[in-house]
Coordinates of C-alpha atoms in Angstrom, one line a residue:
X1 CA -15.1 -50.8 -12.3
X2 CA -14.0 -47.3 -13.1
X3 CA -17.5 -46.6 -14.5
X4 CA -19.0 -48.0 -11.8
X5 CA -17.7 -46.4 -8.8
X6 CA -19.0 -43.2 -11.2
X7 CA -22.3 -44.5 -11.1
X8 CA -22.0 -44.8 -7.4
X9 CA -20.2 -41.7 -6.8
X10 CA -23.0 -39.8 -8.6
X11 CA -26.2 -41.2 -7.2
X12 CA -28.6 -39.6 -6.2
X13 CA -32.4 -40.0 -5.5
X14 CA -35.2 -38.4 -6.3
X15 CA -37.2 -36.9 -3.7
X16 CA -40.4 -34.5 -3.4
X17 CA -38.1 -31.3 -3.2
X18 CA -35.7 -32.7 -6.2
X19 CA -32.7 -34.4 -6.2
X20 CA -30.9 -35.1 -2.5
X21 CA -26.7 -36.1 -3.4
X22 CA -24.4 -38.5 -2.0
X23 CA -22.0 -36.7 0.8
X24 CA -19.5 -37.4 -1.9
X25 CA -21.4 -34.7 -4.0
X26 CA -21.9 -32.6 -1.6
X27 CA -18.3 -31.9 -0.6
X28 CA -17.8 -30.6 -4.0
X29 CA -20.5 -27.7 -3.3
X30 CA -19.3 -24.7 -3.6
X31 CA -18.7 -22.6 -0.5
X32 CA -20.2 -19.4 -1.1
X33 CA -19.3 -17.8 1.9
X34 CA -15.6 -18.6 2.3
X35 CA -15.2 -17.1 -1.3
X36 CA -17.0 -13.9 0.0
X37 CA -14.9 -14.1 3.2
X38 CA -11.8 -14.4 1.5
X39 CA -12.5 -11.5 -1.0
X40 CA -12.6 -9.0 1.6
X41 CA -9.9 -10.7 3.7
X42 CA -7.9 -9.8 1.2
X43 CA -8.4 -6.2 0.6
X44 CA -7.8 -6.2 4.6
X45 CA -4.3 -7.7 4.1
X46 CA -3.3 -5.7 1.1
X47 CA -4.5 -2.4 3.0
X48 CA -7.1 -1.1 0.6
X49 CA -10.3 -2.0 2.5
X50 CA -12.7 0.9 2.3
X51 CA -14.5 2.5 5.1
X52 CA -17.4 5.1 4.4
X53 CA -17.7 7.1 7.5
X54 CA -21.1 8.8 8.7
X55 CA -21.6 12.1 8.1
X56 CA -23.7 15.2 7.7
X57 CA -23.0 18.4 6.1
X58 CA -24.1 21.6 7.8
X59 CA -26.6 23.2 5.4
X60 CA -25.0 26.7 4.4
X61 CA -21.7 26.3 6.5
X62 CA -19.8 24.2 4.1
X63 CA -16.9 22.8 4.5
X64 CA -18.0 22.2 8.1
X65 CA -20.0 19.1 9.0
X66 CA -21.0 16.5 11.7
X67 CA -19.3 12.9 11.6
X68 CA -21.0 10.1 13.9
X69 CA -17.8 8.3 14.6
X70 CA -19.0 7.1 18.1
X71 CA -21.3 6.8 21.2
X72 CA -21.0 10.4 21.9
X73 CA -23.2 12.2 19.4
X74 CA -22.1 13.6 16.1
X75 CA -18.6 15.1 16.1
X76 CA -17.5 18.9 14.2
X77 CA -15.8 17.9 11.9
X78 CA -13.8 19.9 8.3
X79 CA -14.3 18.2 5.1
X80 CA -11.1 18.0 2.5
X81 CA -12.4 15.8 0.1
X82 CA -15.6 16.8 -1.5
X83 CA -16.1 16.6 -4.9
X84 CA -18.9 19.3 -4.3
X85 CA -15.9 21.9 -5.6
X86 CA -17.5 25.1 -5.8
X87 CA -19.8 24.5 -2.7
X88 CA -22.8 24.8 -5.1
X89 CA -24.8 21.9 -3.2
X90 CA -25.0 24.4 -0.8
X91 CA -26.0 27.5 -2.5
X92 CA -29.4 29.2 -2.0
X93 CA -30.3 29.7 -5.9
X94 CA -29.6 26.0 -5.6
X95 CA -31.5 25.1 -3.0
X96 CA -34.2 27.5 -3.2
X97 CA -34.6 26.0 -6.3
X98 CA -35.3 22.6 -5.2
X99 CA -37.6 23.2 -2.7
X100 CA -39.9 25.3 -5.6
X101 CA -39.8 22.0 -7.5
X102 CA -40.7 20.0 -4.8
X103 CA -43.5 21.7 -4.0
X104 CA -44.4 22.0 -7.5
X105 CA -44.6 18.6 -8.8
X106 CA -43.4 16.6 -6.5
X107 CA -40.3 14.2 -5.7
X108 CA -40.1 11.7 -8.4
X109 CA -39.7 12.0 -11.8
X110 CA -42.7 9.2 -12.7
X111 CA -40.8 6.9 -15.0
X112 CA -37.9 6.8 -17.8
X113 CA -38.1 9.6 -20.2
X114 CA -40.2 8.1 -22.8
X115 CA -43.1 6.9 -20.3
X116 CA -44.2 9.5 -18.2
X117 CA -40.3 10.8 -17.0
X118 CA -40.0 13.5 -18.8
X119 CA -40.4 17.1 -17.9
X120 CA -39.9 20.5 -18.6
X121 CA -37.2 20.5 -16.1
X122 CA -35.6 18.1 -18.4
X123 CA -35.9 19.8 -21.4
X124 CA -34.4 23.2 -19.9
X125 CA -31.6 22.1 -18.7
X126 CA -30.3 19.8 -21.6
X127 CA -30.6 23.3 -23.4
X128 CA -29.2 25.2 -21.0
X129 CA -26.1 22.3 -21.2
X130 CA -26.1 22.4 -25.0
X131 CA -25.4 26.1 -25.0
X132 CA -22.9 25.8 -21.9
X133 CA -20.7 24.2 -24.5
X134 CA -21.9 25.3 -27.7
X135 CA -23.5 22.3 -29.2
X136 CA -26.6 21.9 -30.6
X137 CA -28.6 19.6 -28.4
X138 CA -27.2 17.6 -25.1
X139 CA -28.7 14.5 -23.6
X140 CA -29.1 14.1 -19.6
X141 CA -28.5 10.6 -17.8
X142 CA -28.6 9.9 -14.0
X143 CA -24.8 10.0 -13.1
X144 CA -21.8 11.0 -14.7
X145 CA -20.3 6.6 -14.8
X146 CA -23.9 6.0 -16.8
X147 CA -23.1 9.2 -19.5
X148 CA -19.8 7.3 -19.9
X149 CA -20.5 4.2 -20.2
X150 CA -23.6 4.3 -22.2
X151 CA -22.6 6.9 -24.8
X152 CA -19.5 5.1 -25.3
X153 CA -20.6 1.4 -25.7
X154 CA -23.3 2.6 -27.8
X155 CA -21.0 4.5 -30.6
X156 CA -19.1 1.8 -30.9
X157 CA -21.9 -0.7 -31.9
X158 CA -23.6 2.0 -34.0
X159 CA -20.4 2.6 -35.6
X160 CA -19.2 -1.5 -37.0
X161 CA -15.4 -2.1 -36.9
X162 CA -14.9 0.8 -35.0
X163 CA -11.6 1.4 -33.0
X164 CA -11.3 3.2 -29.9
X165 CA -8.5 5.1 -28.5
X166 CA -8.1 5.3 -25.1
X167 CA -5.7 6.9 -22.9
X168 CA -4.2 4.7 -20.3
X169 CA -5.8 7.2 -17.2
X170 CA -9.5 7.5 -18.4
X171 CA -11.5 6.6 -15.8
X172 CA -13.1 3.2 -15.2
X173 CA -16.9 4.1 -16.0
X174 CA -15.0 5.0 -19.7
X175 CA -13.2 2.1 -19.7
X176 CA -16.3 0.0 -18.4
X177 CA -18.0 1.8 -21.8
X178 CA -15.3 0.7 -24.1
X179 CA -15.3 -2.6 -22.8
X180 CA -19.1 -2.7 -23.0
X181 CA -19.0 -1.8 -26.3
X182 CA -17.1 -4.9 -28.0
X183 CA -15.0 -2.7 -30.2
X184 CA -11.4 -2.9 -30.4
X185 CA -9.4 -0.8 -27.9
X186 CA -6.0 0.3 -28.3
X187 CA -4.4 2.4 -25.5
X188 CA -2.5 5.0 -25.7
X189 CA 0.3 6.2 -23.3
X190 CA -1.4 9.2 -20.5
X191 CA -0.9 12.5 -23.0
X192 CA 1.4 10.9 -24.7
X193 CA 0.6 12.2 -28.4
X194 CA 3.6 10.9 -30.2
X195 CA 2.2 7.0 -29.1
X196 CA -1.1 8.1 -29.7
X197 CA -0.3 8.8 -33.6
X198 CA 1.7 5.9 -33.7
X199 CA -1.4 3.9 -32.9
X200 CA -3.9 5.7 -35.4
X201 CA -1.3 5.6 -38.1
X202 CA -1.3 1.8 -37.6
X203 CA -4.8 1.6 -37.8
X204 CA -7.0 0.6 -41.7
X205 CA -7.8 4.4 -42.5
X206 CA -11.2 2.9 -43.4
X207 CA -11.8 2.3 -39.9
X208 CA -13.8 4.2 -38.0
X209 CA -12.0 5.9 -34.9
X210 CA -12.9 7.5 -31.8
X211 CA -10.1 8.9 -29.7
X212 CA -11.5 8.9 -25.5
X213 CA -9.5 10.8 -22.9
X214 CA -10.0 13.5 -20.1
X215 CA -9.5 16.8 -19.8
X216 CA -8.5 16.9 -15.7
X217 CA -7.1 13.9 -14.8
X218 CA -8.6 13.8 -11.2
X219 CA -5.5 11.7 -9.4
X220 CA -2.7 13.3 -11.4
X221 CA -4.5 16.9 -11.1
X222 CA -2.7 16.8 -14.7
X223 CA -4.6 18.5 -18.1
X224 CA -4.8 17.0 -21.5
X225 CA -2.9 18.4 -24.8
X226 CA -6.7 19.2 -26.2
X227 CA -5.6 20.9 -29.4
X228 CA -3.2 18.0 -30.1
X229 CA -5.0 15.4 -29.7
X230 CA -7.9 17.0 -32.0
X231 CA -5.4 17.9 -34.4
X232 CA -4.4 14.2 -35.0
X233 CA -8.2 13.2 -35.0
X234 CA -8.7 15.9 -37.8
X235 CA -5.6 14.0 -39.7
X236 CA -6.6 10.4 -39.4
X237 CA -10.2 10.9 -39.1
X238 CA -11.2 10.2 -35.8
X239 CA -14.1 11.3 -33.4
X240 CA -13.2 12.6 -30.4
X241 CA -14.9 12.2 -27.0
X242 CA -13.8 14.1 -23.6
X243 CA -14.6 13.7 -20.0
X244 CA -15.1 17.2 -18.7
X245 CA -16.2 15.9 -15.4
X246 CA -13.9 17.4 -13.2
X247 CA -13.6 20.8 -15.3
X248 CA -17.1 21.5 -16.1
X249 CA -18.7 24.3 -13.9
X250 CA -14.4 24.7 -12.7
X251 CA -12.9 26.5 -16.0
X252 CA -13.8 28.6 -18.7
X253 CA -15.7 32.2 -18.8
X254 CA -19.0 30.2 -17.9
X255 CA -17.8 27.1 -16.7
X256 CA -18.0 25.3 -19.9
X257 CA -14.6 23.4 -18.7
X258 CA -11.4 23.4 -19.9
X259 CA -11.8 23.0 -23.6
X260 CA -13.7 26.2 -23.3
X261 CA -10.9 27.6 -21.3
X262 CA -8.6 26.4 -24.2
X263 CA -11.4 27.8 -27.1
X264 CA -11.1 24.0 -28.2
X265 CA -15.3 23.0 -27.9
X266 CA -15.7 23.4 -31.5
X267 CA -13.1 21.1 -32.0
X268 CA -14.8 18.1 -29.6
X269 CA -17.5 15.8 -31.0
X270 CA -18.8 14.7 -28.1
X271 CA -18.2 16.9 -24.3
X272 CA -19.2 14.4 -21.8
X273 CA -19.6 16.1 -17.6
X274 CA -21.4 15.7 -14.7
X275 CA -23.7 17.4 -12.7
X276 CA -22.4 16.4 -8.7
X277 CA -19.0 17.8 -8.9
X278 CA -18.9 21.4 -9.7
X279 CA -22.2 22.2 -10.1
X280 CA -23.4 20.6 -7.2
X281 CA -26.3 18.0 -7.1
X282 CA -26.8 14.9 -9.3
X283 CA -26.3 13.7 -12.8
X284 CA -24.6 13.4 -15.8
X285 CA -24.5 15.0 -19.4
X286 CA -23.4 14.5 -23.1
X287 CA -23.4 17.6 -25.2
X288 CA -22.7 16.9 -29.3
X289 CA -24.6 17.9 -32.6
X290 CA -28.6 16.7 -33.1
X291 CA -27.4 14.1 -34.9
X292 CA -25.0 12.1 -32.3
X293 CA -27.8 13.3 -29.8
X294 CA -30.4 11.4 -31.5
X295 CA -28.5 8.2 -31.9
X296 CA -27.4 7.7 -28.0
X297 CA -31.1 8.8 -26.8
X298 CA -32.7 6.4 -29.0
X299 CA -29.9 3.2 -29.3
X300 CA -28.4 3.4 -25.5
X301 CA -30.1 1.1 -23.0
X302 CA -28.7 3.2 -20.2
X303 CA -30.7 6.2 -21.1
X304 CA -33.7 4.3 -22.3
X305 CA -34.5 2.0 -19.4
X306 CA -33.7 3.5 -16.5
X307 CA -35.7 6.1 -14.4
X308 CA -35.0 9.8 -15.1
X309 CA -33.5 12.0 -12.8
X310 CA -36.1 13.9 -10.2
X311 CA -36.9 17.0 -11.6
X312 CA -36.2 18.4 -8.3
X313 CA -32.6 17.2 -8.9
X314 CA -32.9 18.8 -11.9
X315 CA -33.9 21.9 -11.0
X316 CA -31.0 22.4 -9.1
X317 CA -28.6 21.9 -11.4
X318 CA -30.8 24.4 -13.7
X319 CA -30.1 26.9 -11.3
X320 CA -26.4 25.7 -10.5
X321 CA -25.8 26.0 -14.3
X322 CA -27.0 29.9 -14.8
X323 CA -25.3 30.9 -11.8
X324 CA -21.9 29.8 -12.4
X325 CA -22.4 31.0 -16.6
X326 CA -22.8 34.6 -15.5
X327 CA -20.5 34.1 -12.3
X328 CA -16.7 33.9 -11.9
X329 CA -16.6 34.5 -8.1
X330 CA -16.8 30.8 -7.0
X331 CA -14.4 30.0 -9.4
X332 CA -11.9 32.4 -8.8
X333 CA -12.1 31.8 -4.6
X334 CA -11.8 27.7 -5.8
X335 CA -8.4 28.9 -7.5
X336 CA -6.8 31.2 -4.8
X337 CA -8.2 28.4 -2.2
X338 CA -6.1 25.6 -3.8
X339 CA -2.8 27.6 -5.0
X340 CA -2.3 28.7 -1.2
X341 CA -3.1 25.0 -0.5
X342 CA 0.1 24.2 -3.0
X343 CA 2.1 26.2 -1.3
X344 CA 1.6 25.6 2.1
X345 CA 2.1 22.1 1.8
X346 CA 5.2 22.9 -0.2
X347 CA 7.0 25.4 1.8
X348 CA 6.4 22.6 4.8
X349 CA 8.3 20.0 2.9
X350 CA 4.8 18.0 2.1
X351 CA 5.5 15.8 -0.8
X352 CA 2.5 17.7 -2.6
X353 CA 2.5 16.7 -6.6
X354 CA 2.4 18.6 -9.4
X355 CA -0.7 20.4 -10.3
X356 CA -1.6 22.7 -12.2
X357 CA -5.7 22.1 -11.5
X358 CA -7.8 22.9 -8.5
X359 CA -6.9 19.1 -7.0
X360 CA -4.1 18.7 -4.4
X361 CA -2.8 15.5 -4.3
X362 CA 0.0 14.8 -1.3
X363 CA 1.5 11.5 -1.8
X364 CA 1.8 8.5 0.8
X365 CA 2.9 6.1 -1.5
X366 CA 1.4 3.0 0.8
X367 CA -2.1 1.5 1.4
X368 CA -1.7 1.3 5.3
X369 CA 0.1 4.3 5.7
X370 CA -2.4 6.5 3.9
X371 CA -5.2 5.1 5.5
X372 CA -3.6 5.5 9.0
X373 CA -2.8 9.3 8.2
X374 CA -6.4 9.7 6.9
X375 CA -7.2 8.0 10.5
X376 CA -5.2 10.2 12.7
X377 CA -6.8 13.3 10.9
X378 CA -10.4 12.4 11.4
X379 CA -9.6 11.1 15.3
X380 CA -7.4 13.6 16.7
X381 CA -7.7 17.0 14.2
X382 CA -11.7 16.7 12.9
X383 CA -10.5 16.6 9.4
X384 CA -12.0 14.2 7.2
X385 CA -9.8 13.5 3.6
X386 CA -10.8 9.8 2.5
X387 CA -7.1 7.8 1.2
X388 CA -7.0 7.4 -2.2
X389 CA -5.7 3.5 -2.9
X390 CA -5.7 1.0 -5.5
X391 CA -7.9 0.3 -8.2
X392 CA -8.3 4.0 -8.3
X393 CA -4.4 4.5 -8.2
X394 CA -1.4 2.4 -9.1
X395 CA -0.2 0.5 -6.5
X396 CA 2.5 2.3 -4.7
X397 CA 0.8 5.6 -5.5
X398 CA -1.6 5.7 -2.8
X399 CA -2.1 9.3 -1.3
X400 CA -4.4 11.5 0.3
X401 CA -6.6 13.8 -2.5
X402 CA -7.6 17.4 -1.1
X403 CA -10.3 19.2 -2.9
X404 CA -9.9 23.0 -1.3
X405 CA -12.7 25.0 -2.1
X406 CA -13.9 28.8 -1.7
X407 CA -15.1 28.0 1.6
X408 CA -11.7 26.7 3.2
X409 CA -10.1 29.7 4.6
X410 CA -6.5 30.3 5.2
X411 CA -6.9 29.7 8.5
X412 CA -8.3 26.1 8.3
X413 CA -5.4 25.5 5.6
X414 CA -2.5 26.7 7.7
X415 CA -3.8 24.2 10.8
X416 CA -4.3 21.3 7.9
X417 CA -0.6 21.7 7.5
X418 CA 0.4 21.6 10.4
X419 CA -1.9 18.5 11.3
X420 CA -0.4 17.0 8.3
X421 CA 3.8 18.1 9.2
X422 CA 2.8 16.3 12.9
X423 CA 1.4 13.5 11.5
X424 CA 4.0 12.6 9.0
X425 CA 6.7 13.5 11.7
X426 CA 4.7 10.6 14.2
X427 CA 4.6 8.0 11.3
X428 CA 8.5 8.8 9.9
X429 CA 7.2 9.6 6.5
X430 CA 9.2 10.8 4.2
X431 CA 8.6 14.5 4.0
X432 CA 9.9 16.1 0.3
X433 CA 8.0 17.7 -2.5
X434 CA 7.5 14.7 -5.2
X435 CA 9.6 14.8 -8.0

């Protein structure tokens, strides 16, 4: 009977457009969009729903910008939160630059770089790159997250039985590249270089290693023990593997980041940085010997299938690049700009946290709450600062992430504060320096 009322259950007959179930059968259909619907309900509940809000940037007046927030035409607005750190996206070598390559050959590039995409453009500025950081030869992808998780997923399968060591902050495009990889991970505590040797000295010596961390930890605005950490990799045998992002273009006599800062290049395998933060435009980068090089341009499907960057992209990066090697002035406004930052919020009882970078966090510690500041700021003041929430944090650790560059004047700083003191007066936050 049991077998039967299977049968039954299960029928179904054949028609011209396939096979038509029993309503029985089609109750057990999945319902695509309440699983949607109930994906982004909950980001809703928990808080952490993200809004992208409409903007423009003024061309040559950065930080200033226009924000279509309503019916009313686009609104003045200050941005707090660009990544854009030295204002180089605006810069005339930079954009002169890009407009010669436009008119010159055009918008695309025509291709990935071994059918038809790859130019002289290209080629410069992967030299220009390689000598930023003193490597032999560097290798250009379309974003920073590709440079990541490419070079990383690739090493591991080139190298069998390799084991990677990660620390616990790296970010997720180098996580997404370990992970991608199939190789065993093993995580080490954030700078912790105590665990970190613990874990390599429990590892088969015969293994092969690759230690993965940052430089500037972008949410902490914290700075890895370089020398440390490449000591231990010269003990146990180890490659090592850094995410300059944040730092290249930022630190160093030519922007080389801060393991030029620290004289510690020579001591990296592999530099990996970007080309959108510091320097401006679009792209990513990995800088190594010819050797690495080779292997990651010729194994990595994320460099070898994809489209190369527009050399008009390129081109401005070219230009972004020799600027900032031969000029400190951007840096050293960047640096003034975000210790008075520091300070301000300090000295107003802002619970700013401890940096010792060019990034200013101020902690919220709540989803809701640090998207309603973030709110307030945009409405009432014209100050756009995106909240910083989960994944991207640890729950609990939301907060608002201000990027001061050499454009911010005192002026703006002194009324973000005291935006920021009325604001967190209005919503009864708690107003103390973090510990």
């Amino acid at each position: 009977m049991h077998s039967l009322q299977g049968k039954v259950d299960c029928w179904a007959k054949r028609t011209a457009g396939g096979m038509q179930c029993l309503p029985k059968e089609k109750e057990r259909r999945v319902n695509y969009e309440q699983v949607f619907d109930s994906a982004i309900d909950r980001l809703h509940s928990e808080g952490r729903y993200r809004v992208f809000i409409d903007i423009l940037r003024n061309k040559g007046a950065y930080p200033n910008a226009r924000c279509f927030a309503g019916h009313n035409g686009p609104k003045p607005i200050t941005v707090w939160c660009s990544n854009d750190y030295l204002a180089m996206g605006q810069h005339p070598k930079v954009i002169a630059a890009m407009e010669e390559a436009l008119h010159d050959v055009g918008a695309g590039s025509g291709g990935t770089r071994n059918i038809g995409g790859n130019t002289h453009y290209h080629i410069d500025l992967e030299t220009e790159l390689a000598d930023l950081h003193d490597k032999e030869a560097a290798l250009l992808f379309t974003s920073g997250y590709v440079s990541n998780d490419a070079t990383l997923s690739t090493l591991a399968k080139v190298l069998p039985g390799c084991v990677i060591f990660s620390d616990e902050l790296n970010h997720a495009s180098m996580i997404a590249g370990i992970r991608n990889s199939g190789a065993e991970k093993r995580v080490f505590r954030h700078n912790d270089v105590d665990h970190l040797e613990q874990l390599l000295a429990e590892t088969d010596p015969a293994c092969p290693k690759l230690i993965a961390f940052e430089s500037v930890y972008s949410m902490d605005a914290d700075i890895a023990p370089i020398h440390a950490i490449c000591d231990l990799a010269e003990k146990y045998n180890a490659l090592t593997y850094i995410d300059e992002v944040h730092a290249v273009g930022m630190y160093g006599a030519r922007g080389g980041g801060i393991s030029e800062r620290d004289d510690a290049a020579h001591r990296i395998d592999i530099i990996e940085g970007t080309l959108g933060k510091a320097f401006g435009v679009m792209g990513g980068y990995i800088a190594a010997d010819r050797r690495i090089i080779d292997v990651i341009r010729s194994y990595a499907p994320g460099f070898i299938f994809t489209t190369s960057l527009s050399p008009v992209l390129v081109a401005g990066v070219l230009a972004a690049v020799r600027h900032l090697k031969a000029s400190s002035i951007e840096r050293e406004a960047q640096g003034q700009a975000a210790a008075l930052l520091k300070t301000l919020f300090a000295d107003a009882g802002l619970p700013v946290m401890p940096s010792t970078t060019h990034i200013v966090p101020l902690m919220v510690g709540d989803p809701v709450r640090a998207k309603k500041v973030s709110d307030i700021l945009l409405a009432e003041y014209g100050v756009y600062v995106q909240p910083i929430n989960f994944p991207t944090v640890p729950r609990g650790t939301e907060r608002l992430r201000f990027t001061p560059g050499p454009q911010h004047t005192p002026a703006m700083m002194t009324e973000l504060t005291g935006a920021l003191v009325e604001i967190w007066q209005r919503l009864d936050l708690e107003r103390r320096k973090a510990a």
